[in-house]
Short mmCIF file of C-alpha atoms in Angstrom, two decimals:
data_model
loop_
_atom_site.label_atom_id
_atom_site.label_comp_id
_atom_site.label_asym_id
_atom_site.label_seq_id
_atom_site.Cartn_x
_atom_site.Cartn_y
_atom_site.Cartn_z
CA MET Y 1 -2.18 -1.51 4.87
CA ARG Y 2 -0.76 -4.73 6.23
CA SER Y 3 -2.86 -6.83 3.89
CA ARG Y 4 -1.68 -4.83 0.87
CA TYR Y 5 1.94 -5.21 1.99
CA CYS Y 6 1.42 -8.98 2.21
CA ALA Y 7 -0.06 -8.91 -1.30
CA PHE Y 8 3.15 -7.27 -2.55
CA VAL Y 9 5.26 -9.87 -0.71
CA PHE Y 10 3.31 -12.78 -2.22
CA ASP Y 11 2.79 -11.20 -5.69
CA ASN Y 12 -1.00 -11.21 -5.29
CA ALA Y 13 -1.88 -8.79 -8.10
CA ALA Y 14 -5.59 -9.64 -7.92
CA TYR Y 15 -5.79 -8.51 -4.29
CA LEU Y 16 -3.88 -5.31 -5.02
CA ALA Y 17 -6.24 -4.46 -7.88
CA ASP Y 18 -9.25 -5.30 -5.70
CA THR Y 19 -8.18 -2.86 -2.98
CA VAL Y 20 -8.29 0.37 -5.00
CA PRO Y 21 -11.46 2.30 -5.91
CA ALA Y 22 -12.94 1.50 -9.31
CA GLU Y 23 -12.28 5.05 -10.52
CA ASN Y 24 -8.54 4.56 -9.81
CA ALA Y 25 -8.24 1.08 -11.27
CA GLY Y 26 -7.25 2.39 -14.72
CA ASN Y 27 -4.26 4.21 -13.23
CA TYR Y 28 -3.07 1.20 -11.28
CA ASP Y 29 -1.30 -1.71 -12.93
CA ALA Y 30 -0.92 -4.25 -10.13
CA LYS Y 31 0.46 -6.91 -12.47
CA SER Y 32 3.44 -4.77 -13.45
CA ILE Y 33 4.17 -4.12 -9.79
CA THR Y 34 4.24 -7.82 -8.96
CA ARG Y 35 6.53 -8.58 -11.92
CA GLN Y 36 9.29 -6.54 -10.32
CA LYS Y 37 12.18 -8.47 -8.79
CA THR Y 38 11.69 -6.89 -5.38
CA GLN Y 39 12.13 -8.88 -2.19
CA TRP Y 40 10.09 -7.16 0.52
CA THR Y 41 11.83 -7.55 3.87
CA GLY Y 42 9.74 -5.67 6.43
CA LEU Y 43 6.93 -3.26 7.21
CA GLU Y 44 6.97 -0.61 9.91
CA ILE Y 45 3.78 1.33 10.64
CA VAL Y 46 4.95 4.80 11.68
CA SER Y 47 1.55 6.33 12.45
CA THR Y 48 -2.16 6.16 11.73
CA GLU Y 49 -4.84 8.86 11.55
CA ALA Y 50 -8.58 8.26 11.62
CA GLY Y 51 -9.60 4.95 10.04
CA GLY Y 52 -11.70 3.96 13.03
CA LEU Y 53 -14.99 2.13 13.18
CA PHE Y 54 -17.09 5.17 12.22
CA ASP Y 55 -14.59 6.88 9.88
CA GLN Y 56 -14.81 6.92 6.09
CA THR Y 57 -11.19 7.96 5.54
CA GLY Y 58 -7.93 6.98 7.16
CA TYR Y 59 -4.19 7.53 6.78
CA VAL Y 60 -1.28 5.18 7.39
CA GLU Y 61 2.31 6.32 7.37
CA PHE Y 62 4.65 3.40 6.84
CA ILE Y 63 8.13 2.33 5.84
CA ALA Y 64 8.37 -0.80 3.68
CA ARG Y 65 11.86 -2.21 3.44
CA PHE Y 66 13.06 -4.15 0.43
CA HIS Y 67 16.01 -5.71 -1.37
CA GLU Y 68 16.30 -5.16 -5.12
CA LYS Y 69 19.15 -5.44 -7.63
CA GLY Y 70 21.65 -6.25 -4.90
CA ARG Y 71 20.75 -3.24 -2.74
CA ASP Y 72 18.61 -2.59 0.30
CA GLY Y 73 16.09 0.22 0.24
CA ALA Y 74 12.99 1.64 1.87
CA HIS Y 75 9.71 3.06 0.63
CA HIS Y 76 8.35 5.70 3.05
CA GLU Y 77 4.80 6.81 2.33
CA LYS Y 78 1.71 8.30 3.97
CA SER Y 79 -1.20 6.49 2.31
CA ARG Y 80 -4.80 7.67 2.13
CA PHE Y 81 -7.59 5.11 2.36
CA ILE Y 82 -11.35 5.41 1.99
CA ARG Y 83 -14.08 3.05 3.11
CA GLN Y 84 -16.54 2.01 0.39
CA ASN Y 85 -19.27 -0.52 1.13
CA GLY Y 86 -17.50 -1.44 4.37
CA LYS Y 87 -14.17 -2.14 2.63
CA TRP Y 88 -10.96 -0.09 2.98
CA LEU Y 89 -9.45 0.96 -0.36
CA TYR Y 90 -6.09 2.57 -1.13
CA VAL Y 91 -6.54 5.95 -2.87
CA ASP Y 92 -3.10 7.53 -3.07
CA GLY Y 93 -0.03 8.41 -1.06
CA GLU Y 94 2.55 11.10 -0.51
CA PHE Y 95 6.14 11.02 0.56
CA PRO Y 96 6.55 12.63 4.00
CA GLY Y 97 8.94 15.55 4.20
#
């Protein structure tokens, strides 16, 4: 999660595209995300579930703070990750209630 946040901060579209499963790549346009005029200002990890050494899935709930169009905001998400070939990949996320 932290590495993907850093990729957003530094507009690293290649890394973002490389950290989703191949079957999801068509639904994910990392380049359009990095073209946004968003200034990411902080990441707070709220909680984690699974994602340990022997797990194949994991969840990270986080709040990413940003500044965009003269306003401050926050993106709160619980992300689902899977491990493929030893590498953690972002699958999808939901907005906690």
